[in-house]
Tab-separated table of C-alpha atoms in Angstrom:
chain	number	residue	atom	x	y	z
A	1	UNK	CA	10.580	-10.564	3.364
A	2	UNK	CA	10.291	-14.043	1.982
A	3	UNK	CA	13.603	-15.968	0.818
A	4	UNK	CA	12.850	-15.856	-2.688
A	5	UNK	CA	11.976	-12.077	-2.573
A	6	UNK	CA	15.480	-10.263	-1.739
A	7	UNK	CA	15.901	-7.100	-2.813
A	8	UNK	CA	17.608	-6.914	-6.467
A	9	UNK	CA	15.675	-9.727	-7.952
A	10	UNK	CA	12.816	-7.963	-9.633
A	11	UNK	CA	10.921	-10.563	-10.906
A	12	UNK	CA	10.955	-13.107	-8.159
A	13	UNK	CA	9.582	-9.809	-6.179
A	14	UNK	CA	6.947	-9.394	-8.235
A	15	UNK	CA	5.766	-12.689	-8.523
A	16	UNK	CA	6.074	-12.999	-5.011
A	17	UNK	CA	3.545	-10.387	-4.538
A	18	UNK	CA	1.331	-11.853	-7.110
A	19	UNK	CA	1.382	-15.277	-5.013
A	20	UNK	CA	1.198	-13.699	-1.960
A	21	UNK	CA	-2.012	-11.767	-2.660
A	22	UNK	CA	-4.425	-14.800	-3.592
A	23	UNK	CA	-4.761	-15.136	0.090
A	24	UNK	CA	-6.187	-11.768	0.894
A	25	UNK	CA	-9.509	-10.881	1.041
A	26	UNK	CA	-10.872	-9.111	-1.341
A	27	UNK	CA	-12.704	-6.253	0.725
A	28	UNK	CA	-8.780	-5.564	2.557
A	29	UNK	CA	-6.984	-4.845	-0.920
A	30	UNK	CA	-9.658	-2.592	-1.676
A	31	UNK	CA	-9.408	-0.663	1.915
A	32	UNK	CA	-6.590	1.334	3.375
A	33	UNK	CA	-4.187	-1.507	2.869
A	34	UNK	CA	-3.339	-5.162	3.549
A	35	UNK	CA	-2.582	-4.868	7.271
A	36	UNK	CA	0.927	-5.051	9.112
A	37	UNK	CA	3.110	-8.126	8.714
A	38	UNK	CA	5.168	-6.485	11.754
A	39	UNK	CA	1.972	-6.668	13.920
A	40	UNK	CA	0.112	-10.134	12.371
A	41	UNK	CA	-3.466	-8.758	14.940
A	42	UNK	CA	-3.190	-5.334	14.364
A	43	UNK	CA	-5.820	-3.293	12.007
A	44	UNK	CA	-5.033	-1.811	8.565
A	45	UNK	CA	-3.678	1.872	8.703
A	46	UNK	CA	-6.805	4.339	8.979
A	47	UNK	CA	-7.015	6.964	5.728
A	48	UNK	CA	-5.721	10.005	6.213
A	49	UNK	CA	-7.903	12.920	5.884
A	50	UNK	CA	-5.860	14.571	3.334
A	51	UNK	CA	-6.687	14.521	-0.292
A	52	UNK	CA	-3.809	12.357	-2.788
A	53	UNK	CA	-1.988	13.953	-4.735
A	54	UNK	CA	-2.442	12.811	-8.630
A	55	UNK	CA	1.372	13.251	-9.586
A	56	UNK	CA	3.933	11.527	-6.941
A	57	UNK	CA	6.014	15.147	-7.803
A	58	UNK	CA	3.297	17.159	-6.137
A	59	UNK	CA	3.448	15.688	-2.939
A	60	UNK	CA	5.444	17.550	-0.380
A	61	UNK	CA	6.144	15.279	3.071
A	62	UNK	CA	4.555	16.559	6.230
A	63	UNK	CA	5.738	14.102	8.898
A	64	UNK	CA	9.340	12.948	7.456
A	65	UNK	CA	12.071	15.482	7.022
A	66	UNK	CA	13.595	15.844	3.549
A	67	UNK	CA	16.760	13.929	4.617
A	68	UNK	CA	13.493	10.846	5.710
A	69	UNK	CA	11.714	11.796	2.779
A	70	UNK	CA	15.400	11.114	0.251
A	71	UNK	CA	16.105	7.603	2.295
A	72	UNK	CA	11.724	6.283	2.420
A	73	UNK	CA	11.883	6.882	-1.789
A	74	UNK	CA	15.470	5.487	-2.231
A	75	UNK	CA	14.160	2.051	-0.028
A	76	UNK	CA	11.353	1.700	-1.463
A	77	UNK	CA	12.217	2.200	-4.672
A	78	UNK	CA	14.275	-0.977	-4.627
A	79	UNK	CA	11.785	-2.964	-2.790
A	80	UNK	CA	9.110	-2.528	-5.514
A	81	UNK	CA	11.561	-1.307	-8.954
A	82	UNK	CA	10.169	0.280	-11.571
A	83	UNK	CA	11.057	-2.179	-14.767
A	84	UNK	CA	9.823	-3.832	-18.156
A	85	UNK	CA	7.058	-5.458	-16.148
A	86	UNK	CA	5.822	-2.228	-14.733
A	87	UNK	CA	5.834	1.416	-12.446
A	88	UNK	CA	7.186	0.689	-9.253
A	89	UNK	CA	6.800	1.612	-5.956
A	90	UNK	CA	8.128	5.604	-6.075
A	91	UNK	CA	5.904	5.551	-8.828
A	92	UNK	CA	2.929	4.391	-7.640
A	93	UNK	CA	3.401	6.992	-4.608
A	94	UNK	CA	3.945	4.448	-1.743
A	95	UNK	CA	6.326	7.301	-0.204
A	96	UNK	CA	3.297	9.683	0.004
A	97	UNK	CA	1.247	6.823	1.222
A	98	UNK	CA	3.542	6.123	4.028
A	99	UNK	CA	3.870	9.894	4.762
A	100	UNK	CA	0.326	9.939	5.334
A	101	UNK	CA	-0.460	7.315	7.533
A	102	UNK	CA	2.237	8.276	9.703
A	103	UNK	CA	-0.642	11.514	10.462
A	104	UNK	CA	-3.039	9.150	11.192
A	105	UNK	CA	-3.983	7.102	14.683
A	106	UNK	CA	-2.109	3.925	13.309
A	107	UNK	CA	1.252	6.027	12.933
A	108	UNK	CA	0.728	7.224	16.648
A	109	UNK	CA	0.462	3.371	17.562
A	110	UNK	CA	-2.638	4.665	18.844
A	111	UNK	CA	-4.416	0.885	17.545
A	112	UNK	CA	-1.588	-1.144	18.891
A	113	UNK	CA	-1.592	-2.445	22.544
A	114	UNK	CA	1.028	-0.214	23.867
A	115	UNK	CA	1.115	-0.878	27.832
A	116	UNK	CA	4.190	-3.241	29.199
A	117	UNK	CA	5.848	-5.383	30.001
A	118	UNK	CA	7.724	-5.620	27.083
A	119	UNK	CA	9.843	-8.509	26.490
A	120	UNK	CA	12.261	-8.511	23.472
A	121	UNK	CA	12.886	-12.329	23.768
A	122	UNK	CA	9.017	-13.643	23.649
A	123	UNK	CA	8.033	-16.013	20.571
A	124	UNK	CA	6.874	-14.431	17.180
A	125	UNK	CA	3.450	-15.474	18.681
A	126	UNK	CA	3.277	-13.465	20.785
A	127	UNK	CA	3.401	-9.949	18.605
A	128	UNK	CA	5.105	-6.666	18.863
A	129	UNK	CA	7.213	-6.143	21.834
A	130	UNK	CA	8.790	-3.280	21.319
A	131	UNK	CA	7.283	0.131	22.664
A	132	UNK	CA	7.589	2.047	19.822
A	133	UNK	CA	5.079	3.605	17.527
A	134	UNK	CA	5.259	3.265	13.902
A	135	UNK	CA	6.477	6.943	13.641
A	136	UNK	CA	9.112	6.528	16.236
A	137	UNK	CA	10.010	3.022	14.001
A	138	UNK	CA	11.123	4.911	11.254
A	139	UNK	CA	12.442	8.088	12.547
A	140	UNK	CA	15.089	5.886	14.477
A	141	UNK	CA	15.117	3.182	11.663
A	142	UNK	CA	15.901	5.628	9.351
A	143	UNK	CA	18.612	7.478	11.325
A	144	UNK	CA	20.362	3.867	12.700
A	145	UNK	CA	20.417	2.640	9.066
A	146	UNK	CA	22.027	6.417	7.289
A	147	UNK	CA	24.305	5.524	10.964
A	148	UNK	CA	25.361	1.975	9.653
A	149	UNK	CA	25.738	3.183	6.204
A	150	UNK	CA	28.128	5.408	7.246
A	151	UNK	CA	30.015	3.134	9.389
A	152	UNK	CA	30.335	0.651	6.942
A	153	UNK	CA	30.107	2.693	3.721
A	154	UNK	CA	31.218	6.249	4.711
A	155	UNK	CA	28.070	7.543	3.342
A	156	UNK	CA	24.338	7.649	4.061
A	157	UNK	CA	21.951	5.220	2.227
A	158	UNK	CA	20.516	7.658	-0.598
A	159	UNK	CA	24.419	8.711	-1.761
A	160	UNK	CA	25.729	5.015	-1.666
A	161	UNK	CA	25.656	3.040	-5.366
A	162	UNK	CA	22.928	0.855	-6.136
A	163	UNK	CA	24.869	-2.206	-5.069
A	164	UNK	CA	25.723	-1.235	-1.626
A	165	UNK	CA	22.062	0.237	-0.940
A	166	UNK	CA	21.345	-3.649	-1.929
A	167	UNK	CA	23.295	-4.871	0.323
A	168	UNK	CA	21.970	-2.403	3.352
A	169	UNK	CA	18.758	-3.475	2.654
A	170	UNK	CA	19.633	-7.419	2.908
A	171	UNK	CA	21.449	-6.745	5.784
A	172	UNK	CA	18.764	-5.204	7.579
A	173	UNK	CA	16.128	-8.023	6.434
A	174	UNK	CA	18.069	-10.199	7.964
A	175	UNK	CA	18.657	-8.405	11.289
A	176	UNK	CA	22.217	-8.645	10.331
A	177	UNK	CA	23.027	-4.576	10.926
A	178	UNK	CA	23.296	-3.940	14.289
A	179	UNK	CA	21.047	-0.957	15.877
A	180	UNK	CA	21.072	0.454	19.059
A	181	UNK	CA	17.282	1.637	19.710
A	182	UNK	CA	15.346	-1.221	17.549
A	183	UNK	CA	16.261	-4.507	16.149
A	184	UNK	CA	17.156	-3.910	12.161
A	185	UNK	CA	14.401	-6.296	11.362
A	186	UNK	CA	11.957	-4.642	12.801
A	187	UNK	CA	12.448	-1.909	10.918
A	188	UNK	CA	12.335	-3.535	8.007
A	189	UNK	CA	9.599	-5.842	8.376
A	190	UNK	CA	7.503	-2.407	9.003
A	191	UNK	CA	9.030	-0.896	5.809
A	192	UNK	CA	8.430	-3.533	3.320
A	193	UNK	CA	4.787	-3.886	5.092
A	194	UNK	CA	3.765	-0.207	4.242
A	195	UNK	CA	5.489	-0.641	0.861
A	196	UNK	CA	3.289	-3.230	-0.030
A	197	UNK	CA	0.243	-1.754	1.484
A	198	UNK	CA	0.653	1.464	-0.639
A	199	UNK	CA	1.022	-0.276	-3.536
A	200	UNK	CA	-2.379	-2.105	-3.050
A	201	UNK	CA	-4.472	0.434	-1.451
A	202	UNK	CA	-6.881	2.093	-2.937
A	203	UNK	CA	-5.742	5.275	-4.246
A	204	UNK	CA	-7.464	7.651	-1.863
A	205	UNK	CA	-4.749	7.049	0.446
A	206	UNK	CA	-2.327	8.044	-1.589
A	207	UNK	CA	-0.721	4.941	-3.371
A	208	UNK	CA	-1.186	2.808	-6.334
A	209	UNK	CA	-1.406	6.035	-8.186
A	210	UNK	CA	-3.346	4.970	-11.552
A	211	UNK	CA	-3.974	1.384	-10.271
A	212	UNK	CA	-1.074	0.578	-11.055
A	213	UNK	CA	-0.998	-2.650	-8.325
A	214	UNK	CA	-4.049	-3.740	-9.087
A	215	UNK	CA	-3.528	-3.756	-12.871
A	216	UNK	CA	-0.144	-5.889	-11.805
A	217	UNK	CA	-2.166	-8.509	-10.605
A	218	UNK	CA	-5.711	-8.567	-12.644
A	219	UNK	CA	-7.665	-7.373	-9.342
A	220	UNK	CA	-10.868	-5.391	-10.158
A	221	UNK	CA	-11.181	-3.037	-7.448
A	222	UNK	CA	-14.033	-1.616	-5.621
A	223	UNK	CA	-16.500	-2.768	-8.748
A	224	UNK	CA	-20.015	-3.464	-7.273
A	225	UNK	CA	-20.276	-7.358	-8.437
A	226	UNK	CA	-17.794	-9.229	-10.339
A	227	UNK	CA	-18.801	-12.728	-8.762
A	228	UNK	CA	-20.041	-14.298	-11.994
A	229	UNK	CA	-15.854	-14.075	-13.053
A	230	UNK	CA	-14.798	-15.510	-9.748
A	231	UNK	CA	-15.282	-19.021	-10.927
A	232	UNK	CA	-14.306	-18.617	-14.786
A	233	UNK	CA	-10.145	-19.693	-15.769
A	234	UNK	CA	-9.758	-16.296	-17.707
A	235	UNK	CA	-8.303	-12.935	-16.795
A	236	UNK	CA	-11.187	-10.103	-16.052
A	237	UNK	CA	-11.796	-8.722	-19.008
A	238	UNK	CA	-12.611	-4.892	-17.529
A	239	UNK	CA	-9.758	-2.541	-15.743
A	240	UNK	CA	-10.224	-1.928	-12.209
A	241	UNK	CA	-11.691	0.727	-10.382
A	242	UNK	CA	-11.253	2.966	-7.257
A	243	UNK	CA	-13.842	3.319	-4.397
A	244	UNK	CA	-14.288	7.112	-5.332
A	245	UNK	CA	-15.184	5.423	-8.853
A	246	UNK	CA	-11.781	6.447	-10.697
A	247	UNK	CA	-10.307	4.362	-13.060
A	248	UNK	CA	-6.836	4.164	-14.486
C-alpha cells in the first residue's frame, strides 16, 4: 500500500484510490477486477459461477471458515472504512467478493506459473516466488496474523480495539510482523489487492454492491458509448451501470 495510504487515514485512502484509478483501463474496472498488485503479469480473478448476493447479510462464506470469514470483514473494513464520504468496503461486499474468487481457477493459483525454483531473495521484477496459491495465502495469512495478534496483543485480530487492529495492519504492510510460512507482506499486498478489486468490479462478482466504487469515482460502467464525455472538463452527468444492465 502506498505511503500516503496507511490504514486509519480515510481520506488520503480514498483519494489514493481515486488517483490511482486514472491509469486503468477502462474495459479492466468494468471486468472481474483490476488485476493483482502481488502478481504485476498475472490475469484478473475469473467470475465465479455463483449468483451475488444483493444484501452483504445474505451471503454465507463457502471457502473461509467463520473464524476467516470474522478476520477478511474486520481487515477490510479498515482498509476501505465506511465514512461521511461513503459505504465502505464490508459494505460494498468485498468479503463476499473475495470468498468467491477463492472458488474460482485464480484462487487455486491455477493462472499463476506455479513450477520452481522458487527463490525468496529474487528482485520485485521478477514476480511471485512463493509457491503458494491465493487460497493457501490467506488461510495461513490469516492464521499467522490471529498468531501475532495474540503474541503481541493476547487476542486475535477481530477482538483487539480499533487501534491495535491499526497497528496489525501497518505492521504487516510493512513486513514488520514476523511469519513463519509467508512473508507478512505478502499477505498483505494480496489482501489490499482483492480489497480493491471488489470494490471496483462489476457487481456480478459480488462487490461494489449498488456501484458504490464506481459512483466514488464518477466512472460510468459498462454503458455502450460514453466517448463524446471523454474529452469534456465536467463530471458525467448519468450514474453508472452494470454489465447485466443494473444500475444503482
Amino acid at each position: 500500500m502506498a505511503t500516503d495510504n496507511k490504514p486509519g487515514h480515510s481520506d488520503a485512502r480514498r483519494d489514493f484510490l481515486r488517483k490511482s484509478l486514472t491509469l486503468i483501463p477502462v474495459a479492466t474496472l468494468a471486468s472481474a477486477g483490476m488485476g493483482s498488485t502481488v502478481l504485476a503479469a498475472t490475469p484478473a480473478p475469473a467470475p465465479a459461477p455463483h449468483t451475488p448476493s444483493s444484501n452483504v447479510d445474505d451471503y454465507h462464506p463457502t471457502f473461509f471458515t467463520q473464524e476467516e470469514w470474522a478476520f477478511l470483514q474486520a481487515a477490510v473494513a479498515h482498509l476501505i472504512p465506511n465514512d461521511d464520504r461513503g459505504p465502505g468496503a464490508v459494505e460494498a461486499g468485498v468479503p463476499e467478493f473475495i470468498d468467491r474468487q477463492m472458488n474460482t481457477p485464480y484462487g487455486a493459483g491455477n493462472l499463476w506459473f506455479m513450477q520452481g525454483p522458487f527463490h525468496t531473495d529474487a528482485p520485485p521484477e521478477l514476480g511471485y516466488q512463493l509457491k503458494l496459491s491465493p487460497q493457501q495465502l490467506y488461510r495461513l495469512g490469516i492464521s499467522e496474523t490471529d498468531g501475532y495478534c495474540r503474541k503481541t496483543f493476547g487476542k486475535a485480530f477481530v477482538d483487539l480495539p480499533h487501534d491495535q487492529q491499526e497497528q496489525v495492519l501497518k505492521a504487516l504492510d510493512e513486513n514488520k510482523a514476523t511469519f513463519e510460512a509467508l512473508p507478512a507482506g505478502t499477505f498483505f499486498s494480496l489482501l489490499w489487492s482483492n480489497t480493491k478489486e471488489g470494490f471496483f468490479c462489476d457487481p456480478i462478482h459480488g462487490g461494489n454492491k449498488h456501484l458504490v466504487g464506481w459512483k466514488l469515482i464518477n466512472f460510468p460502467g459498462a454503458r455502450a458509448d460514453f466517448m463524446d464525455w471523454v474529452e469534456r472538463d465536467e463530471r458525467y452527468a448519468y450514474p453508472p451501470v452494470s454489465i447485466n444492465g443494473a444500475r444503482s
